[in-house]
Amino acid sequence: MRSFQYGSGGGFVPPSTSDFNLPPVIGHNPYTTKPIFLVVLSVVVISVFFLAASRKALVVPSKLQFAGESIYSFVRKDLGEEIIGHEFMRFVPFLFTLFTFILTNNVFGIVPLLQFPSMSHVSFPYVLALFTFVIFHWVGIRKQGLGTYLKGIAFMPGVPKLVYILLTPIEVATFFLVRPLTLSLRLFANMFAGHLLLLVFIMGGDHLIRGVVGLKLIAPFSFAFGIGMTFFEFLVQCLQAYIFTLLTALYIAGALSDEH
Amino acid sequence: MAAGEEGALWSIMGYLISGLLIWGGIGYGIDRWLGTHFFLLIGLLLGGGASLYLVWLRFGRK
Amino acid sequence: MKGTLNLVGYGLSAIGPAIATGMIFAAYISGVARQPEARSVLQPIAFLGFALAEALALFGLVLAFVL
């Protein structure tokens, strides 16, 4: 790789990856950074919300109950029943947990005062993808038996024997390496890039407004674009939570069906 | 678009990535081993072609 | 400013596949909207076109990192 240097006059420091390594909150304990607290907070928020929404279930639902039930029925119908098929009920708790957990943690990125998507640290998506990885392989092995399942993955029917040398490594790599990796990196990269984008426009506007008069006039545009991008980020955050859950459901459905 | 189609598109991308990664990686390894420069290109083209063939096998033929 | 020109090249090489993917799915969606029963005929063609366009974008990504 060839690098090039550019004169660093002006003093504006563009936001970089170091903005994501937040210092520990309590002392020097590395387990007390902001993302950890945000994940714990998200668990509390989700639990309180759904316990409150389902505590007094009425036939004519209250507003809170309606909100909780519509999220649940969205995951159950659109992500569970339509994709997985008749065995979907076993997987609805997992899919629902995944969806609400990712959605809450993503939306923390634009909630004032919190404003940090914890999924922009790659370890959290890795763990979630690991859950998906173990579950869909486990389901496939339980359903079809180890030999049939691996054979179904590695050998595509209807191909001349010699071509398997070319295709089998690709199939195996897709199922055991690329699927969990792309699943987690897609979520991570979207959250990371989105947060970086917001940082660029807000910090840039902040820098411009301290400059000379001509720069002060440009600053409001930077802030306005930052606010517009915040709404766009909300869209991306919901979409990424949906895609992660959707792909999990599709992988489970693929492991359940005979010819994946 | 239906959810199944979206899943198919992501799995097409997964096949293409792993084809380039595996065969390109093998070509890169041979290059490092023998000190040549062209096996990487061969590996990438082979991997790209093979994964396109795989996509055709899975989604193209009816 | 610090960085590598390879990634600028990758950005340029991704423009073509991006436009191609947009055109493929625009045509696919309008085709299915006009004639919903043509979906099973159009779907493999659209997917293969997408795969070809996407392969070029991924070639650009890989070459940006290995060169």
Coordinates of C-alpha atoms in Angstrom, one line a residue:
Chain A
M1 CA 0.0 0.0 0.0
R2 CA 1.3 3.5 -0.9
S3 CA 0.6 6.3 1.6
F4 CA 0.6 10.0 1.0
Q5 CA 0.9 12.8 3.4
Y6 CA -1.1 16.0 3.2
G7 CA -0.2 19.3 4.9
S8 CA -1.9 19.5 8.3
G9 CA -2.4 23.3 8.4
G10 CA -5.6 24.6 9.9
G11 CA -5.7 22.4 13.0
F12 CA -9.0 20.6 12.4
V13 CA -8.6 17.0 13.5
P14 CA -11.0 14.8 11.6
P15 CA -12.7 12.2 13.6
S16 CA -11.1 8.8 13.4
T17 CA -11.2 5.3 14.9
S18 CA -9.7 6.7 18.1
D19 CA -13.0 8.4 18.8
F20 CA -14.5 4.9 19.3
N21 CA -12.1 3.8 22.0
L22 CA -13.7 5.6 25.0
P23 CA -11.8 5.7 28.3
P24 CA -13.1 3.6 31.2
V25 CA -15.7 5.3 33.3
I26 CA -14.6 3.9 36.7
G27 CA -10.9 4.1 37.4
H28 CA -8.8 2.0 35.0
N29 CA -11.0 -1.0 34.9
P30 CA -11.3 -1.8 31.1
Y31 CA -14.7 -3.5 31.7
T32 CA -16.5 -0.3 32.6
T33 CA -16.5 1.6 29.3
K34 CA -19.5 3.3 27.8
P35 CA -20.6 0.5 25.4
I36 CA -20.8 -2.0 28.3
F37 CA -23.1 0.3 30.2
L38 CA -25.2 0.9 27.1
V39 CA -25.6 -2.8 26.6
V40 CA -26.7 -3.3 30.2
L41 CA -29.0 -0.3 29.9
S42 CA -30.5 -1.8 26.7
V43 CA -31.3 -5.0 28.5
V44 CA -33.0 -3.0 31.3
V45 CA -35.0 -0.8 28.8
I46 CA -36.2 -3.8 26.8
S47 CA -37.2 -5.8 29.9
V48 CA -39.1 -2.8 31.5
F49 CA -40.8 -2.0 28.3
F50 CA -42.1 -5.4 27.4
L51 CA -43.0 -6.3 31.0
A52 CA -45.0 -3.1 31.3
A53 CA -46.6 -3.7 27.9
S54 CA -47.6 -7.3 28.7
R55 CA -48.5 -6.9 32.4
K56 CA -52.2 -6.1 32.0
A57 CA -53.2 -7.7 28.7
L58 CA -56.6 -6.5 27.7
V59 CA -58.8 -7.4 24.7
V60 CA -58.9 -3.7 23.8
P61 CA -55.2 -2.9 24.1
S62 CA -53.8 0.2 25.7
K63 CA -51.3 2.2 23.7
L64 CA -48.3 0.6 25.4
Q65 CA -49.7 -2.9 24.9
F66 CA -50.4 -2.1 21.3
A67 CA -46.8 -1.0 20.7
G68 CA -45.4 -4.1 22.4
E69 CA -47.7 -6.4 20.5
S70 CA -47.1 -4.9 17.1
I71 CA -43.3 -5.3 17.5
Y72 CA -43.8 -8.9 18.6
S73 CA -46.3 -9.8 15.8
F74 CA -44.0 -8.2 13.3
V75 CA -41.1 -10.5 14.3
R76 CA -43.4 -13.5 14.6
K77 CA -45.3 -13.1 11.3
D78 CA -42.9 -11.4 8.9
L79 CA -39.7 -12.9 10.2
G80 CA -40.8 -16.2 11.7
E81 CA -43.9 -17.7 10.1
E82 CA -43.3 -16.5 6.5
I83 CA -39.7 -17.6 6.3
I84 CA -39.1 -20.5 8.6
G85 CA -42.5 -22.2 8.0
H86 CA -44.4 -24.6 10.2
E87 CA -41.7 -25.1 12.8
F88 CA -41.2 -21.4 13.4
M89 CA -42.5 -21.2 16.9
R90 CA -39.3 -22.7 18.4
F91 CA -37.2 -19.8 17.0
V92 CA -39.5 -16.8 17.7
P93 CA -38.0 -16.1 21.2
F94 CA -34.5 -16.1 19.7
L95 CA -35.4 -13.9 16.8
F96 CA -37.4 -11.6 18.9
T97 CA -34.5 -11.1 21.4
L98 CA -32.1 -10.6 18.6
F99 CA -34.3 -8.0 16.9
T100 CA -35.1 -5.9 20.0
F101 CA -31.6 -6.1 21.3
I102 CA -29.9 -4.9 18.1
L103 CA -32.6 -2.3 17.5
T104 CA -32.3 -0.8 20.9
N105 CA -28.5 -0.8 20.8
N106 CA -28.5 0.8 17.4
V107 CA -31.0 3.5 18.3
F108 CA -28.8 4.5 21.2
G109 CA -26.6 6.0 18.5
I110 CA -29.0 8.9 18.0
V111 CA -30.6 9.2 21.4
P112 CA -29.4 12.5 22.9
L113 CA -26.9 12.2 25.8
L114 CA -26.2 8.5 25.0
Q115 CA -25.3 9.0 21.3
F116 CA -23.1 6.0 20.9
P117 CA -24.2 2.9 19.0
S118 CA -22.7 0.0 21.0
M119 CA -22.7 -2.2 17.9
S120 CA -19.9 0.0 16.4
H121 CA -17.6 -2.0 18.5
V122 CA -17.1 -5.1 16.4
S123 CA -17.0 -7.6 19.4
F124 CA -20.8 -7.2 20.0
P125 CA -21.8 -8.2 16.5
Y126 CA -19.3 -11.0 16.5
V127 CA -20.9 -12.6 19.6
L128 CA -24.4 -12.2 18.1
A129 CA -23.3 -13.8 14.8
L130 CA -21.7 -16.6 16.8
F131 CA -25.1 -17.3 18.4
T132 CA -26.7 -17.4 14.9
F133 CA -23.9 -19.6 13.6
V134 CA -24.1 -22.2 16.3
I135 CA -27.9 -22.3 16.2
F136 CA -28.4 -22.7 12.5
H137 CA -25.7 -25.4 12.2
W138 CA -27.1 -27.2 15.3
V139 CA -30.6 -27.1 13.9
G140 CA -29.4 -28.5 10.6
I141 CA -27.4 -31.3 12.2
R142 CA -30.3 -32.2 14.5
K143 CA -32.8 -32.2 11.6
Q144 CA -30.8 -34.0 8.9
G145 CA -28.0 -35.8 10.7
L146 CA -24.3 -34.7 10.6
G147 CA -23.3 -36.6 7.4
T148 CA -26.3 -35.6 5.3
Y149 CA -26.1 -32.0 6.4
L150 CA -22.4 -31.6 5.6
K151 CA -22.9 -33.5 2.3
G152 CA -25.7 -31.1 1.4
I153 CA -23.5 -28.2 2.0
A154 CA -20.3 -29.4 0.3
F155 CA -21.6 -31.1 -2.8
M156 CA -24.0 -29.4 -5.2
P157 CA -26.1 -31.9 -7.1
G158 CA -25.9 -32.1 -10.9
V159 CA -22.3 -31.1 -11.4
P160 CA -19.4 -33.1 -13.1
K161 CA -17.1 -34.7 -10.5
L162 CA -14.0 -32.8 -11.4
V163 CA -15.7 -29.4 -10.8
Y164 CA -16.2 -30.3 -7.1
I165 CA -12.5 -29.5 -6.6
L166 CA -13.3 -25.9 -7.6
L167 CA -16.7 -25.5 -6.0
T168 CA -16.5 -27.4 -2.6
P169 CA -14.0 -25.0 -1.0
I170 CA -16.2 -22.1 -1.9
E171 CA -19.3 -23.7 -0.5
V172 CA -17.6 -24.8 2.7
A173 CA -16.1 -21.3 3.2
T174 CA -19.4 -19.7 2.5
F175 CA -21.2 -21.7 5.2
F176 CA -18.6 -21.7 7.9
L177 CA -16.6 -18.5 7.4
V178 CA -18.2 -15.9 5.2
R179 CA -21.8 -16.2 6.5
P180 CA -21.1 -15.3 10.2
L181 CA -18.4 -12.9 9.2
T182 CA -20.5 -10.9 6.7
L183 CA -23.4 -11.0 9.1
S184 CA -21.4 -9.3 11.9
L185 CA -19.4 -7.0 9.7
R186 CA -22.4 -5.6 7.9
L187 CA -24.0 -4.5 11.2
F188 CA -20.6 -3.3 12.5
A189 CA -19.7 -1.3 9.4
N190 CA -23.1 0.4 9.1
M191 CA -23.1 1.5 12.7
F192 CA -19.4 2.5 12.6
A193 CA -19.7 4.5 9.4
G194 CA -22.9 6.1 10.5
H195 CA -21.5 7.3 13.7
L196 CA -18.4 8.6 12.0
L197 CA -20.5 10.5 9.5
L198 CA -22.4 12.2 12.2
L199 CA -19.2 13.0 14.0
V200 CA -17.7 14.6 10.9
F201 CA -20.6 17.0 10.3
I202 CA -21.2 17.9 14.0
M203 CA -17.5 18.4 14.8
G204 CA -16.9 20.1 11.5
G205 CA -19.7 22.5 12.2
D206 CA -18.3 23.1 15.6
H207 CA -14.9 23.8 14.1
L208 CA -16.3 26.1 11.4
I209 CA -18.3 28.2 13.9
R210 CA -15.1 29.1 15.7
G211 CA -13.4 30.2 12.5
V212 CA -13.4 33.5 10.6
V213 CA -16.7 35.2 9.5
G214 CA -16.8 33.5 6.2
L215 CA -16.6 30.1 7.8
K216 CA -19.2 31.0 10.4
L217 CA -21.7 31.4 7.6
I218 CA -21.1 27.8 6.3
A219 CA -21.4 26.3 9.8
P220 CA -25.2 26.2 9.9
F221 CA -25.3 24.1 6.7
S222 CA -22.9 21.6 8.3
F223 CA -25.1 21.4 11.4
A224 CA -28.3 21.1 9.3
F225 CA -26.8 18.3 7.3
G226 CA -25.8 16.6 10.5
I227 CA -29.3 16.7 11.8
G228 CA -30.7 15.5 8.5
M229 CA -28.2 12.6 8.5
T230 CA -29.4 11.8 12.1
F231 CA -32.8 11.0 10.7
F232 CA -31.3 9.0 7.9
E233 CA -29.2 7.1 10.5
F234 CA -32.4 6.1 12.3
L235 CA -33.6 4.5 9.1
V236 CA -30.3 2.7 8.6
Q237 CA -30.4 1.5 12.3
C238 CA -33.9 0.0 12.0
L239 CA -33.0 -1.6 8.6
Q240 CA -29.8 -3.2 9.9
A241 CA -31.6 -4.7 12.9
Y242 CA -34.2 -6.1 10.5
I243 CA -31.6 -7.5 8.0
F244 CA -29.7 -9.2 10.8
T245 CA -32.8 -10.9 12.1
L246 CA -34.0 -11.7 8.6
L247 CA -30.8 -13.4 7.6
T248 CA -30.8 -15.4 10.8
A249 CA -34.3 -16.6 10.0
L250 CA -33.3 -17.4 6.4
Y251 CA -30.2 -19.4 7.6
I252 CA -32.3 -21.4 10.0
A253 CA -34.9 -22.0 7.3
G254 CA -32.2 -23.1 4.9
A255 CA -30.8 -25.6 7.5
L256 CA -34.3 -27.0 8.2
S257 CA -35.2 -27.6 4.5
D258 CA -33.7 -30.6 2.9
E259 CA -32.0 -29.1 -0.1
H260 CA -30.6 -26.0 1.6
Chain B
M1 CA -39.2 -7.1 -2.8
A2 CA -40.0 -10.3 -1.0
A3 CA -37.8 -11.3 2.0
G4 CA -36.7 -14.5 0.2
E5 CA -35.3 -12.5 -2.7
E6 CA -33.3 -10.2 -0.4
G7 CA -31.8 -13.3 1.3
A8 CA -30.9 -14.7 -2.1
L9 CA -29.1 -11.5 -3.0
W10 CA -27.0 -11.5 0.2
S11 CA -26.1 -15.2 -0.3
I12 CA -25.0 -14.4 -3.9
M13 CA -22.7 -11.8 -2.5
G14 CA -21.5 -14.3 0.1
Y15 CA -20.6 -16.8 -2.6
L16 CA -18.7 -14.2 -4.6
I17 CA -16.8 -13.0 -1.6
S18 CA -15.8 -16.5 -0.5
G19 CA -14.8 -17.5 -4.1
L20 CA -12.5 -14.6 -4.4
L21 CA -11.2 -15.1 -0.9
I22 CA -10.5 -18.8 -1.1
W23 CA -9.0 -19.1 -4.6
G24 CA -7.4 -15.6 -4.4
G25 CA -5.9 -16.6 -1.1
I26 CA -4.5 -19.9 -2.6
G27 CA -3.0 -17.9 -5.4
Y28 CA -1.5 -15.4 -3.0
G29 CA 0.0 -18.2 -1.0
I30 CA 1.6 -19.8 -4.1
D31 CA 3.0 -16.4 -5.0
R32 CA 4.6 -16.0 -1.6
W33 CA 5.9 -19.5 -1.8
L34 CA 7.4 -19.4 -5.2
G35 CA 8.2 -15.7 -5.4
T36 CA 6.1 -15.2 -8.6
H37 CA 3.4 -12.5 -9.3
F38 CA 0.8 -14.0 -11.6
F39 CA -0.8 -16.8 -9.5
L40 CA -2.8 -14.2 -7.5
L41 CA -4.4 -13.0 -10.7
I42 CA -5.1 -16.5 -11.9
G43 CA -6.5 -17.4 -8.5
L44 CA -8.8 -14.4 -8.4
L45 CA -10.1 -15.0 -11.9
L46 CA -10.6 -18.7 -11.2
G47 CA -12.4 -17.9 -7.9
G48 CA -14.6 -15.3 -9.5
G49 CA -15.5 -17.6 -12.4
A50 CA -16.2 -20.5 -10.1
S51 CA -18.4 -18.5 -7.8
L52 CA -20.4 -17.1 -10.7
Y53 CA -20.9 -20.7 -11.9
L54 CA -22.1 -21.6 -8.4
V55 CA -24.5 -18.7 -8.5
W56 CA -25.8 -19.9 -11.8
L57 CA -26.2 -23.4 -10.5
R58 CA -28.1 -22.3 -7.5
F59 CA -30.2 -19.4 -8.8
G60 CA -30.0 -19.4 -12.6
R61 CA -31.2 -22.8 -13.7
K62 CA -34.8 -23.7 -13.3
Chain C
M1 CA -4.2 13.8 5.9
K2 CA -3.0 10.3 5.6
G3 CA -4.3 7.4 3.6
T4 CA -3.8 5.3 0.5
L5 CA -4.7 6.0 -3.1
N6 CA -5.8 2.4 -3.6
L7 CA -9.0 3.1 -1.7
V8 CA -9.7 6.1 -4.0
G9 CA -9.3 3.7 -6.9
Y10 CA -11.7 1.3 -5.3
G11 CA -14.2 4.1 -4.9
L12 CA -14.0 4.9 -8.5
S13 CA -14.3 1.3 -9.6
A14 CA -17.4 0.8 -7.4
I15 CA -19.3 3.5 -9.4
G16 CA -19.9 1.3 -12.4
P17 CA -21.3 -1.7 -10.5
A18 CA -23.4 0.6 -8.4
I19 CA -25.1 2.1 -11.5
A20 CA -25.4 -1.3 -13.0
T21 CA -27.1 -2.8 -10.0
G22 CA -29.5 0.1 -9.8
M23 CA -30.5 -0.3 -13.5
I24 CA -30.8 -4.1 -13.2
F25 CA -33.3 -3.9 -10.3
A26 CA -35.1 -0.9 -11.7
A27 CA -35.8 -3.0 -14.9
Y28 CA -36.7 -6.1 -12.8
I29 CA -39.1 -4.3 -10.6
S30 CA -40.9 -2.5 -13.4
G31 CA -41.0 -5.7 -15.4
V32 CA -42.6 -7.6 -12.4
A33 CA -45.0 -4.7 -11.7
R34 CA -46.3 -4.8 -15.3
Q35 CA -46.5 -8.5 -15.5
P36 CA -46.4 -10.3 -12.2
E37 CA -46.5 -13.8 -13.8
A38 CA -43.2 -13.0 -15.5
R39 CA -41.4 -13.1 -12.1
S40 CA -40.1 -16.6 -12.3
V41 CA -38.7 -15.9 -15.8
L42 CA -37.1 -12.6 -14.8
Q43 CA -35.7 -13.5 -11.4
P44 CA -32.8 -15.7 -12.5
I45 CA -31.8 -13.2 -15.2
A46 CA -31.9 -10.3 -12.6
F47 CA -29.9 -12.4 -10.1
L48 CA -27.2 -13.4 -12.6
G49 CA -26.9 -9.8 -13.8
F50 CA -26.6 -8.7 -10.2
A51 CA -23.9 -11.4 -9.6
L52 CA -21.9 -10.2 -12.6
A53 CA -22.0 -6.6 -11.5
E54 CA -21.2 -7.4 -7.9
A55 CA -18.3 -9.6 -8.9
L56 CA -16.6 -6.6 -10.6
A57 CA -17.1 -4.5 -7.4
L58 CA -15.6 -7.2 -5.3
F59 CA -12.7 -7.5 -7.7
G60 CA -12.1 -3.8 -7.1
L61 CA -12.3 -4.3 -3.3
V62 CA -9.8 -7.3 -3.3
L63 CA -7.3 -5.6 -5.7
A64 CA -7.4 -2.4 -3.5
F65 CA -6.1 -4.4 -0.6
V66 CA -3.6 -6.8 -2.3
L67 CA -1.9 -4.5 -4.8

